Amino acid sequence: MAKLNLNRVDMPRQDPKVRAHNFDEVALGYSPEQAKEEATRCIQCPKRPCIAGCPVDIDIPEFIKAMSAGDLPEAARVLKDRNALPAICGRVCPQETQCEATCSIGKKGAPIAIGRLERFVADWERDNMPADSQSVTLPPPTGKRVAVVGSGPAGLSAAAEVARLGHDVTVFEALHVAGGVLMYGIPEFRLPKAIVQAEVEYVSSLGVKIELDSVVGKMMTTDELLNEEGYDAVFLGTGAGLPMFMNVPGENLNGVYSANEFLTRVNLMKAYLFPQYDTPVSVGKRVAVIGGGNVAMDSARCALRLGADKVYIIYRRSEEEMPARREEAENAQEEGIEFKLLTNPKQFLGNDQNWVVGMECYQMELGEPDDSGRRRPVVKEGSEFNIDVDVVIVALGTTPNPLIAATTPGLDTTRWGTVVVTDEATGRTVKDRVWAGGDIVTGAATVISAMGAGKRAAADIDAFLRG
Amino acid sequence: MYKILQKQDLVPHVHLFKIDAPRVAQKVQPGQFIVLRIDEEGERIPLTVAGWDREEGSVTVVVMEVGTTTHRLGMLSTGDTITDFVGPLGVPTHIDNYGTVVCVAGGFAIAVIRPIARALKAAGNRVISIMGARSKDLLFWEEELRQASSELIINTDDGSYGRHGLVTEPLKELLEQGGIDRVIAIGPSIMMKFCAKTSEPFGVNTGVSLNPIMVDGTGMCGCCRVSVNGVTKFACVDGPDFDGHQVDWDLLLARQRSYLDEEKLSFDQWRAKHGV
């Protein structure tokens, strides 16, 4: 038996000094040689624990085996059999807490870089295989119609699965492009938009129709889809799109953004290309981003790329409790973003033009653990200090947009606005013929967990439609 | 793509667009708005609807040329298309039989107050409309608004037509005479602010339709935050109609100026490119 190779192949990345000034992708991906070398590290262990770590059950050892054998079309086929959006997942999944966390080699050394391999295969397929050769053989149409509300990760994965099972699927998307948070939220340098659109096109190639500019709850209701427009089932995957604010003084000053607004302007509306694109964004010279999650990191790194001199991450706990992926926090720090930890805003300060000019912050310290198991941040009395800023981005999380719940009688919602499902394994809501999955059910979570929920709901919708 | 079924120049720099949008036309109610985008590089702008034809499947908006997007719209013609037209958004104006309602429209808001006046009149109200503009050549739809109302008062700032002066003057007179149950004021923020200030001492509920900057228009971004009775609201989903006596007007006006420099840069560049 070959000796175990305990070190993974590094993936090339843009130099931090260079990438801090451009929107090109940070991680450059493996070369074919690097991919093959990494793939051959997989020992094809009999227990295959990596699969259990994957929310969409990709047959990971199988696609890696095909890579090692140099059969990339087969690797792509295995991947797409379980995952309609592999180029996206290979980039934004937190593999370190999922498939890679359970990898057998991880007990002795670095786990197989499954995410990087997934990305390589997906990119190779997109670049080398004509779209028509990728299309799967669809079963005969069942004549059943399914409406999917929202074209983010949950909706796209549900739509792809339901379509592959032979049903007629229409996706309704409120914005002018499909992709949801993949388009408006995650920045170009982490997830190029052309790649998102290529994967959306793959979903369309399965026969899925996508209706843009369609706000369900306004243009038509869930009940109208079911009772007047002839849909047999509805899947709600509208995500968690409502930004939370802090309710501290000064929050409505000019220059104070929600992360959703800032990122939507930059990513969806391409404000980084203003004035070629018409939507502007203010960046200023000194930017404070409030929060410690991936969205905070994305906002901070966008602000830096748009020309801010100084960008702070303001987080009320310590680095250990930060919810952002380790890799993204490190990327941000490498690029020069300064973390002000154990710090929390007391109020935002404005000038006579209503523009934010600074913020008054508290120093915090960690007390006893709270419900989440993390140590609760407590204000240090008398610790107030000021920071000069000209833009603030509030990245404290999002909750589901209430529109769907408010216009769909018979849905059950929690006090956080999330939709209740009777069983996580099926995504069934208490309302007949209505399923839900992704952030609308869980509150803000990951792309892959939403995709997993979409897939599970698709299987149950199929079972239901076949009676 | 959404086709422009009809473009009409109402007065210089103010244009009517009738857009082929059957889904929107089926559902739209007075006081709601749409968001449109001209093309791939365009911004998303909200416009309150001026009319619709459910059978034809069309929705009408009226646009005044102010910045880049509205000037670009002004250059489009019947038969052209725009990439996006989404709606109906926002909460419809609450229509009830209040008794006597004064509808005040400033500038090109004459277009959006017409469906509201018509609905109020149909609900049994006596509707007194006041339409105002800077001068006679900016007034349009006099007959249309007269028909939608029980009574019509016309004002121009320069006295070139109708009464001379601001719309707040006849509003004040009507309130002083008494018997007014509700005021609805739509137009530039500064005009709505002063209508609300005018009616406040009389304690007559005054609805206004706020027009902060928006991006998505569906509650996603919070760009359109306004303060009403000290509470932050999103105008796109909680409004656009609010109680004018409770609106923090200075905040609204300040936030509307957020991108003055960028708007100027964009417009200057557009003008240079098109030799306008």
XYZ file of C-alpha atoms in Angstrom:
743
model
C 0.000 0.000 0.000
C 1.285 3.423 -0.907
C 2.429 5.623 1.911
C -0.195 8.089 3.138
C 0.419 11.633 1.954
C -0.643 13.792 4.877
C -0.223 17.174 3.193
C -2.801 18.596 0.818
C -1.848 20.397 -2.362
C -2.056 24.150 -1.885
C -4.448 26.043 -4.116
C -2.924 29.137 -5.724
C -4.497 32.439 -4.731
C -4.055 36.017 -5.883
C -1.474 37.954 -3.888
C -3.251 39.834 -1.076
C -1.738 43.180 -2.070
C -2.957 42.796 -5.620
C -6.358 41.291 -4.977
C -7.244 43.988 -2.414
C -7.710 46.270 -5.439
C -9.605 44.069 -7.863
C -12.818 42.057 -8.028
C -11.222 39.038 -9.737
C -11.505 35.713 -8.037
C -9.196 35.333 -5.038
C -8.732 31.573 -5.200
C -7.403 30.508 -8.586
C -8.207 26.797 -8.524
C -6.014 23.777 -9.104
C -4.133 23.046 -12.289
C -4.933 19.611 -13.802
C -1.684 18.268 -12.317
C -2.443 19.656 -8.871
C -5.981 18.272 -8.999
C -4.771 14.824 -9.931
C -2.102 14.866 -7.240
C -4.661 15.851 -4.601
C -7.175 13.277 -5.850
C -4.661 10.483 -5.569
C -4.228 11.238 -1.857
C -7.692 9.776 -1.301
C -7.246 6.250 0.053
C -10.771 5.170 -0.988
C -11.405 4.029 2.560
C -14.228 1.495 2.918
C -16.268 3.535 5.436
C -16.672 6.583 3.163
C -17.421 8.962 6.059
C -17.146 12.000 3.779
C -20.535 11.223 2.178
C -22.279 11.457 5.536
C -20.731 14.902 5.930
C -22.298 16.148 2.693
C -25.785 17.680 2.961
C -26.586 16.579 -0.601
C -24.996 13.092 -0.383
C -22.483 13.471 -3.198
C -20.687 10.174 -3.831
C -17.380 11.833 -3.024
C -15.033 8.818 -3.176
C -16.489 7.889 -6.539
C -15.867 11.251 -8.203
C -12.389 11.418 -6.695
C -11.683 7.902 -7.966
C -12.655 8.979 -11.467
C -10.350 11.996 -11.135
C -7.439 9.815 -10.073
C -8.096 7.632 -13.076
C -8.062 10.737 -15.282
C -11.732 10.304 -16.256
C -13.007 13.819 -15.721
C -16.301 13.401 -17.645
C -17.168 10.548 -15.294
C -16.151 12.640 -12.263
C -18.473 15.401 -13.487
C -21.293 12.944 -14.025
C -20.988 11.583 -10.488
C -20.949 15.093 -9.038
C -23.954 16.342 -10.994
C -25.908 13.233 -10.180
C -26.327 14.624 -6.672
C -25.494 18.300 -6.988
C -26.820 20.616 -9.700
C -24.508 23.450 -8.645
C -21.023 21.987 -8.097
C -18.983 24.997 -9.248
C -20.832 27.074 -6.647
C -20.537 24.533 -3.848
C -16.864 23.934 -4.581
C -16.342 27.619 -3.836
C -18.653 28.554 -1.009
C -19.428 25.387 0.982
C -17.855 25.237 4.441
C -16.208 21.906 3.591
C -14.009 22.147 6.665
C -17.044 21.521 8.868
C -18.746 19.043 6.502
C -17.235 16.430 4.159
C -13.642 17.333 4.951
C -14.307 17.254 8.704
C -15.213 13.586 8.472
C -12.443 12.535 6.049
C -10.465 9.541 7.328
C -7.129 11.118 6.488
C -8.104 14.084 8.632
C -7.352 11.995 11.700
C -3.678 11.860 10.807
C -3.048 14.862 8.607
C -4.799 17.290 6.297
C -8.114 15.926 4.976
C -8.557 15.564 1.226
C -9.344 18.998 -0.269
C -12.760 17.812 -1.451
C -14.086 21.321 -2.099
C -11.136 22.239 -4.306
C -11.541 18.983 -6.241
C -15.257 19.598 -6.701
C -14.508 23.070 -7.995
C -11.878 21.734 -10.367
C -14.195 19.142 -11.888
C -17.077 21.598 -12.259
C -14.844 24.214 -13.880
C -13.295 21.612 -16.163
C -16.724 20.441 -17.284
C -17.935 23.988 -17.964
C -14.823 24.780 -20.001
C -14.483 21.494 -21.860
C -17.832 19.858 -22.357
C -20.440 21.331 -24.651
C -23.632 22.115 -22.748
C -25.713 19.619 -24.752
C -23.406 16.744 -23.898
C -23.955 17.465 -20.215
C -27.701 17.203 -20.304
C -29.164 14.243 -18.526
C -31.862 12.010 -19.964
C -35.151 13.079 -18.467
C -37.915 10.616 -17.689
C -41.222 10.976 -19.547
C -43.200 14.025 -18.348
C -45.580 13.265 -15.504
C -47.904 16.127 -16.407
C -47.619 17.494 -12.870
C -46.698 21.135 -12.378
C -44.561 22.501 -9.566
C -44.004 26.167 -8.711
C -40.778 27.090 -6.958
C -40.696 30.479 -5.268
C -37.208 31.965 -5.180
C -34.193 31.073 -7.315
C -31.514 30.968 -4.647
C -29.716 27.789 -3.600
C -32.828 26.137 -2.111
C -35.072 26.959 -5.067
C -32.541 26.021 -7.746
C -31.732 22.689 -6.176
C -35.406 21.880 -5.582
C -36.242 22.894 -9.167
C -33.429 20.817 -10.668
C -34.407 17.722 -8.698
C -38.119 18.018 -9.361
C -37.433 18.521 -13.075
C -35.124 15.508 -13.216
C -37.986 13.445 -11.835
C -40.143 14.379 -14.813
C -42.305 17.182 -13.463
C -42.929 20.538 -15.101
C -41.236 23.247 -13.020
C -41.526 27.034 -13.029
C -39.346 29.157 -10.762
C -40.575 32.621 -9.759
C -37.820 35.096 -8.925
C -38.455 38.611 -7.581
C -35.209 40.151 -8.831
C -34.094 40.640 -12.418
C -31.651 37.726 -12.412
C -31.814 34.209 -11.040
C -29.537 33.077 -8.244
C -30.766 34.908 -5.158
C -28.019 35.411 -2.590
C -25.515 33.843 -5.001
C -26.018 36.926 -7.199
C -26.812 39.749 -4.812
C -24.921 38.633 -1.724
C -21.722 36.720 -2.364
C -19.164 38.940 -4.125
C -17.635 38.343 -7.532
C -14.177 37.713 -6.048
C -15.500 34.745 -4.094
C -18.103 33.491 -6.556
C -17.897 34.853 -10.113
C -21.361 35.704 -11.409
C -20.698 34.088 -14.802
C -20.258 30.795 -12.947
C -23.556 31.231 -11.121
C -25.289 31.960 -14.409
C -23.690 28.918 -16.062
C -25.117 26.716 -13.312
C -28.508 28.444 -13.592
C -28.388 27.624 -17.313
C -27.739 24.004 -16.448
C -30.889 24.011 -14.292
C -32.781 25.601 -17.190
C -31.436 22.895 -19.508
C -33.381 20.385 -17.402
C -36.545 22.064 -18.629
C -37.001 24.416 -15.684
C -38.665 27.718 -16.637
C -37.524 30.775 -14.723
C -39.844 33.788 -14.480
C -37.868 36.862 -13.413
C -39.340 40.094 -11.999
C -42.041 38.016 -10.325
C -42.787 38.835 -6.708
C -44.941 36.059 -5.303
C -47.117 37.608 -2.626
C -47.640 40.716 -4.759
C -48.024 39.667 -8.368
C -49.726 36.419 -7.394
C -50.197 34.531 -4.150
C -49.283 30.975 -3.213
C -52.986 30.107 -3.193
C -53.458 31.540 -6.664
C -50.573 29.426 -7.953
C -52.246 26.326 -6.527
C -55.895 27.081 -7.198
C -55.978 29.293 -10.279
C -52.754 28.693 -12.161
C -52.874 24.934 -11.964
C -49.773 24.090 -9.982
C -49.942 20.817 -8.075
C -47.321 21.777 -5.500
C -45.424 24.864 -4.364
C -41.937 24.986 -2.878
C -41.108 28.140 -0.917
C -37.413 28.969 -1.019
C -37.414 32.704 -0.537
C -34.525 32.757 1.896
C -33.830 35.226 4.640
C -33.696 38.552 2.895
C -34.781 41.031 5.529
C -31.829 42.878 7.083
C -31.614 43.321 10.840
C -30.521 46.614 12.327
C -29.298 47.356 15.855
C -31.828 49.979 16.891
C -29.161 52.311 18.201
C -29.201 56.106 17.702
C -27.945 57.332 14.350
C -28.723 54.208 12.406
C -30.588 56.097 9.679
C -27.729 58.503 8.958
C -26.581 58.723 5.353
C -23.700 56.327 4.854
C -25.110 53.670 7.181
C -25.954 50.627 5.087
C -27.352 47.223 5.770
C -24.957 44.631 4.384
C -27.794 43.549 2.094
C -28.006 47.005 0.561
C -24.260 47.460 0.268
C -23.712 44.025 -1.272
C -26.753 44.316 -3.545
C -25.480 47.597 -4.912
C -21.999 46.167 -5.429
C -22.767 42.629 -6.624
C -26.202 42.623 -8.215
C -26.171 46.183 -9.549
C -22.409 46.201 -10.236
C -21.774 49.497 -8.470
C -18.059 48.713 -8.636
C -18.348 49.545 -12.330
C -20.135 52.882 -11.703
C -20.701 55.050 -13.711
C -20.687 52.537 -16.580
C -23.407 50.863 -14.538
C -25.893 53.396 -13.194
C -26.108 52.294 -9.550
C -23.724 54.122 -7.215
C -22.406 53.128 -3.799
C -20.634 55.252 -1.204
C -17.440 53.855 0.180
C -15.649 56.735 1.779
C -12.197 56.454 3.255
C -12.908 54.811 6.604
C -15.401 52.003 6.752
C -16.691 50.065 9.746
C -18.454 46.756 9.212
C -20.460 45.593 12.214
C -20.577 41.823 12.613
C -18.355 38.750 12.456
C -19.973 36.458 9.900
C -19.197 35.700 6.269
C -21.435 38.559 5.153
C -19.410 40.966 7.293
C -16.179 39.662 5.707
C -17.679 39.990 2.218
C -18.794 43.559 2.920
C -15.428 44.569 4.366
C -13.505 43.070 1.472
C -15.798 44.776 -1.064
C -15.290 48.130 0.670
C -11.534 47.649 0.504
C -11.654 46.825 -3.193
C -13.781 49.889 -3.842
C -10.979 52.079 -2.524
C -11.472 52.558 1.210
C -8.228 53.415 3.019
C -9.153 51.739 6.251
C -11.716 49.009 6.859
C -12.621 47.705 10.303
C -14.547 44.644 11.333
C -16.325 45.547 14.561
C -17.291 42.402 16.467
C -18.622 42.187 19.983
C -17.068 38.862 20.902
C -13.554 37.514 20.395
C -12.077 35.978 17.277
C -12.773 32.500 18.596
C -16.544 33.035 18.510
C -16.598 34.582 15.040
C -19.135 32.781 12.847
C -17.230 33.512 9.616
C -15.325 30.721 7.921
C -11.757 30.705 9.219
C -10.464 30.935 5.642
C -12.518 34.054 4.886
C -11.477 35.810 8.098
C -7.848 35.049 7.255
C -8.295 36.263 3.687
C -9.743 39.504 5.042
C -6.906 40.026 7.489
C -4.286 39.251 4.836
C -5.817 41.939 2.662
C -5.380 44.480 5.442
C -8.755 44.575 7.159
C -8.421 45.385 10.845
C -10.452 43.417 13.361
C -11.670 45.408 16.338
C -12.839 42.617 18.602
C -14.839 42.844 21.827
C -16.200 46.112 20.501
C -19.835 47.116 20.029
C -21.393 50.350 18.768
C -23.327 52.465 21.260
C -24.406 55.003 18.660
C -23.554 56.417 15.264
C -22.550 60.076 15.084
C -23.574 62.385 12.258
C -22.791 65.834 10.909
C -25.272 68.592 10.017
C -25.832 67.007 6.593
C -27.063 63.791 8.248
C -23.888 61.961 7.134
C -22.260 59.512 9.492
C -18.848 60.766 10.711
C -18.109 58.409 13.525
C -19.309 55.913 16.025
C -19.181 55.652 19.750
C -18.308 52.135 20.843
C -18.174 50.131 24.039
C -15.407 47.758 24.945
C -16.909 44.380 25.735
C -15.766 41.418 27.823
C -16.904 37.832 27.739
C -19.154 36.614 30.523
C -20.996 33.352 31.078
C -22.045 31.195 28.101
C -25.458 32.071 26.605
C -28.072 29.897 24.882
C -25.849 29.481 21.832
C -23.091 28.092 24.053
C -20.858 31.056 23.239
C -19.704 33.326 26.047
C -22.006 36.308 26.310
C -20.415 39.677 25.564
C -20.931 42.179 28.383
C -20.407 45.941 28.252
C -17.409 47.247 30.181
C -18.813 50.228 32.030
C -17.140 53.535 31.239
C -15.229 52.055 28.303
C -16.776 54.237 25.573
C -14.472 55.434 22.818
C -14.960 56.978 19.375
C -13.899 55.803 15.932
C -13.980 58.144 12.914
C -15.766 56.534 9.984
C -17.588 57.789 6.914
C -19.412 54.595 6.009
C -20.911 51.940 8.283
C -22.159 48.562 7.082
C -24.412 46.670 9.457
C -23.962 42.917 8.936
C -25.823 41.451 11.881
C -27.864 38.874 10.051
C -31.148 38.614 8.208
C -34.582 37.150 8.813
C -37.138 35.877 6.289
C -39.021 38.501 4.321
C -42.541 38.468 5.827
C -44.235 38.847 2.431
C -44.827 35.136 1.766
C -46.066 34.354 5.265
C -48.327 37.411 5.250
C -49.961 36.447 1.947
C -50.189 32.680 2.428
C -52.982 31.803 4.863
C -52.479 28.485 6.602
C -48.695 28.650 6.936
C -47.274 28.345 10.410
C -44.449 30.727 11.339
C -42.191 31.157 14.359
C -41.654 34.394 16.229
C -38.465 34.845 14.185
C -40.566 34.838 11.036
C -39.315 31.479 9.809
C -41.757 29.035 8.243
C -42.453 25.878 10.245
C -42.019 22.525 8.511
C -43.556 19.415 10.006
C -40.516 17.290 9.225
C -37.064 18.492 8.281
C -36.597 15.381 6.164
C -39.443 16.389 3.836
C -39.807 20.157 4.161
C -43.584 19.802 4.296
C -45.369 22.768 5.836
C -48.686 22.492 7.676
C -50.369 23.841 4.546
C -51.525 21.307 2.003
C -49.370 21.057 -1.141
C -46.830 23.606 0.151
C -43.209 22.785 0.982
C -40.466 25.087 2.252
C -36.716 24.869 2.658
C -33.527 26.845 3.118
C -33.172 30.068 5.056
C -36.936 30.690 5.083
C -37.131 27.674 7.428
C -33.812 27.764 9.273
C -33.048 31.471 9.321
C -29.790 32.584 7.698
C -27.561 29.532 7.163
C -25.371 28.157 4.380
C -25.806 27.700 0.644
C -25.356 23.956 0.928
C -27.810 23.452 3.788
C -30.420 25.286 1.701
C -29.584 23.065 -1.270
C -29.937 19.980 0.883
C -33.360 21.145 2.049
C -34.409 21.835 -1.543
C -33.371 18.351 -2.574
C -35.161 16.644 0.294
C -38.336 18.589 -0.410
C -38.078 17.675 -4.095
C -38.017 13.980 -3.224
C -41.094 14.373 -1.028
C -42.925 16.473 -3.629
C -42.225 13.725 -6.141
C -43.559 11.059 -3.769
C -46.653 13.177 -3.150
C -47.292 13.828 -6.839
C -47.014 10.147 -7.645
C -49.547 9.496 -4.875
C -38.409 42.353 -21.867
C -41.316 44.722 -21.468
C -42.636 46.573 -24.467
C -43.581 50.248 -24.461
C -47.073 50.165 -25.970
C -47.324 53.923 -25.963
C -45.058 56.818 -25.156
C -46.561 60.248 -24.939
C -44.902 63.562 -24.084
C -47.340 65.176 -21.652
C -45.447 68.418 -21.182
C -41.787 69.208 -21.838
C -39.624 66.692 -19.920
C -42.597 64.740 -18.585
C -43.497 61.522 -20.415
C -46.163 58.887 -20.156
C -45.257 55.256 -20.769
C -47.835 52.563 -21.206
C -46.059 49.260 -20.630
C -47.131 45.777 -21.644
C -47.122 43.996 -18.252
C -50.207 41.784 -17.927
C -49.292 40.208 -14.602
C -48.751 43.596 -12.974
C -51.891 45.006 -14.575
C -54.021 42.221 -13.073
C -53.133 43.106 -9.503
C -52.154 46.750 -9.279
C -54.130 49.092 -7.007
C -54.045 52.875 -6.517
C -50.958 54.073 -4.667
C -48.784 51.075 -5.508
C -45.516 51.363 -7.383
C -43.397 49.408 -9.818
C -39.627 49.157 -10.146
C -38.150 49.375 -13.597
C -34.725 48.973 -15.134
C -34.006 50.126 -18.673
C -31.236 47.710 -19.569
C -28.430 45.609 -18.207
C -26.405 48.589 -16.994
C -29.384 50.518 -15.673
C -30.367 51.214 -12.091
C -33.638 50.099 -10.537
C -36.014 53.010 -9.975
C -39.420 53.014 -8.295
C -42.360 54.789 -9.946
C -45.869 55.058 -8.552
C -48.407 53.884 -11.110
C -50.559 56.412 -12.954
C -53.021 53.921 -14.423
C -53.654 50.450 -15.792
C -55.875 48.527 -18.137
C -56.487 45.020 -16.851
C -57.991 43.827 -20.135
C -55.231 45.187 -22.285
C -52.663 44.035 -19.718
C -50.949 47.398 -19.559
C -49.657 49.620 -16.789
C -49.024 53.337 -17.163
C -46.317 55.356 -15.447
C -45.401 59.009 -15.807
C -41.781 60.065 -15.607
C -40.188 63.463 -15.189
C -36.645 63.889 -16.514
C -34.398 64.531 -13.537
C -31.252 62.424 -13.759
C -29.594 59.864 -15.997
C -32.224 57.141 -15.869
C -35.200 59.431 -16.388
C -33.473 61.216 -19.267
C -32.625 57.872 -20.842
C -36.273 56.886 -20.487
C -37.229 60.132 -22.165
C -35.292 59.068 -25.256
C -37.276 55.834 -25.668
C -40.247 55.575 -28.009
C -43.366 53.535 -28.583
C -42.329 50.013 -29.549
C -39.046 50.059 -27.629
C -38.495 47.663 -24.735
C -37.054 47.855 -21.256
C -35.539 44.856 -19.480
C -37.439 44.957 -16.202
C -40.785 46.125 -14.901
C -41.746 44.548 -11.602
C -44.736 45.036 -9.370
C -47.162 45.856 -8.039
C -45.102 46.801 -4.983
C -45.950 48.507 -1.717
C -49.241 48.707 0.117
C -52.159 50.201 -1.877
C -53.580 53.512 -0.725
C -56.305 52.817 1.822
C -59.591 53.634 0.110
C -62.620 54.195 2.331
C -65.641 56.441 2.495
C -64.128 59.190 4.631
C -66.604 61.908 3.647
C -64.791 64.801 2.049
C -61.219 64.258 0.922
C -58.786 66.823 -0.439
C -56.281 65.335 -2.896
C -53.265 67.564 -3.440
C -50.925 66.840 -6.347
C -47.699 68.693 -7.033
C -45.925 68.574 -10.390
C -45.955 65.276 -12.250
C -47.703 63.610 -9.279
C -50.889 64.830 -10.981
C -50.583 61.534 -12.828
C -50.488 59.304 -9.756
C -53.175 61.086 -7.793
C -55.752 60.537 -10.528
C -56.364 56.798 -9.837
C -56.491 57.559 -6.114
C -59.002 60.397 -6.552
C -61.076 58.217 -8.837
C -61.137 55.337 -6.346
C -62.022 57.686 -3.489
C -64.842 59.192 -5.503
C -66.098 55.741 -6.440
C -66.084 54.853 -2.736
C -68.541 57.669 -2.118
C -66.286 60.516 -1.088
C -66.604 64.114 -2.138
C -63.161 64.603 -3.659
C -61.690 68.083 -3.942
C -58.462 67.925 -5.958
C -55.812 70.600 -5.971
C -53.255 70.373 -8.741
C -50.241 72.612 -8.797
C -47.148 73.202 -10.867
C -44.494 75.838 -11.281
C -46.193 77.270 -14.356
C -48.931 76.636 -16.891
C -46.734 74.746 -19.357
C -46.061 72.041 -16.753
C -49.722 71.268 -16.122
C -51.371 68.259 -17.748
C -54.463 66.091 -17.315
C -56.652 68.967 -16.151
C -59.745 67.372 -17.699
C -58.816 63.888 -16.518
C -58.376 65.005 -12.934
C -61.536 67.106 -13.075
C -63.482 64.006 -14.072
C -61.878 61.929 -11.329
C -62.840 64.540 -8.732
C -65.922 66.331 -7.493
C -64.156 69.667 -7.656
C -60.816 70.818 -9.046
C -58.590 73.724 -7.993
C -55.605 74.639 -10.128
C -52.548 76.499 -8.893
C -49.368 77.735 -10.488
C -46.409 79.117 -8.574
C -45.994 81.926 -11.117
C -49.696 82.663 -11.649
C -49.583 81.772 -15.353
C -52.735 79.674 -14.970
C -55.341 79.110 -12.248
C -54.637 80.517 -8.857
C -51.323 82.207 -8.197
C -49.331 80.588 -5.420
C -48.527 77.320 -3.717
C -50.933 74.420 -3.275
C -50.807 74.854 0.486
C -52.851 78.061 0.208
C -56.121 76.598 -1.132
C -55.541 73.593 1.129
C -55.400 75.894 4.127
C -58.539 77.736 3.050
C -60.479 74.493 2.671
C -59.351 73.316 6.090
C -60.354 76.659 7.596
C -63.807 76.351 6.053
C -64.073 72.987 7.790
C -65.747 69.723 6.846
C -62.607 68.123 5.498
C -62.204 64.545 6.700
C -58.941 63.616 5.086
C -56.096 65.017 3.026
C -53.926 63.088 0.612
C -50.849 64.901 -0.640
C -48.494 63.548 -3.289
C -45.617 65.307 -4.958
C -42.077 66.410 -4.194
C -41.101 65.695 -0.560
C -40.883 69.370 0.286
C -44.434 69.954 -0.976
C -45.781 66.958 0.965
C -43.986 68.188 4.058
C -45.655 71.590 3.847
C -49.067 70.121 3.106
C -48.693 67.998 6.250
C -47.570 71.064 8.212
C -50.592 72.936 6.894
C -53.135 70.308 7.926
C -51.545 69.396 11.247
C -53.064 72.257 13.290
C -56.505 71.208 12.002
C -55.992 67.618 13.115
C -57.043 66.275 9.735
C -55.363 62.973 8.883
C -52.999 63.505 5.952
C -51.717 60.638 3.877
C -48.514 61.109 1.922
C -46.715 58.851 -0.558
C -43.013 58.827 0.240
C -40.357 58.521 -2.428
C -37.017 57.669 -0.813
C -34.222 56.052 -2.809
C -34.827 52.328 -3.288
C -32.887 49.435 -4.767
C -34.900 46.214 -4.786
C -38.268 47.591 -3.637
C -39.210 44.345 -1.874
C -37.892 44.876 1.664
C -34.501 43.377 1.086
C -32.071 46.252 1.422
C -33.421 48.908 3.771
C -32.205 51.773 1.589
C -35.668 53.356 1.816
C -35.644 53.635 5.626
C -37.886 56.406 6.867
C -38.785 57.388 10.398
C -42.493 57.516 11.182
C -43.588 58.398 14.694
C -40.024 57.680 15.791
C -40.051 54.154 14.387
C -37.936 53.082 11.407
C -40.040 51.800 8.499
C -39.144 50.517 5.051
C -41.116 52.671 2.607
C -41.089 49.887 -0.013
C -43.012 47.331 2.037
C -44.496 49.292 4.956
C -45.484 52.172 2.653
C -45.157 54.099 0.459
C -48.181 55.752 2.154
C -47.692 57.087 5.679
C -49.299 59.563 8.050
C -47.714 62.841 7.002
C -47.944 64.245 10.518
C -45.676 61.477 11.808
C -43.015 61.482 9.097
C -39.522 62.752 9.925
C -39.302 64.976 6.845
C -35.808 66.282 7.461
C -34.466 62.744 7.592
C -36.260 61.844 4.353
C -34.957 64.948 2.591
C -31.413 64.333 3.837
C -31.429 60.678 2.794
C -32.708 61.602 -0.661
C -29.495 63.612 -1.067
C -27.245 60.607 -0.344
C -25.919 60.323 -3.880
C -26.002 63.897 -5.184
C -22.327 63.804 -6.216
C -22.640 60.430 -7.915
C -25.878 61.433 -9.634
C -24.194 64.540 -11.008
C -21.154 62.589 -12.179
C -23.339 60.007 -13.886
C -25.531 62.630 -15.536
C -22.610 64.793 -16.703
C -21.001 61.766 -18.257
C -24.227 60.721 -19.950
C -24.751 64.219 -21.313
C -21.200 64.424 -22.638
C -21.618 61.048 -24.327
C -24.883 61.999 -25.969
C -24.049 65.631 -26.637
C -27.146 66.768 -24.775
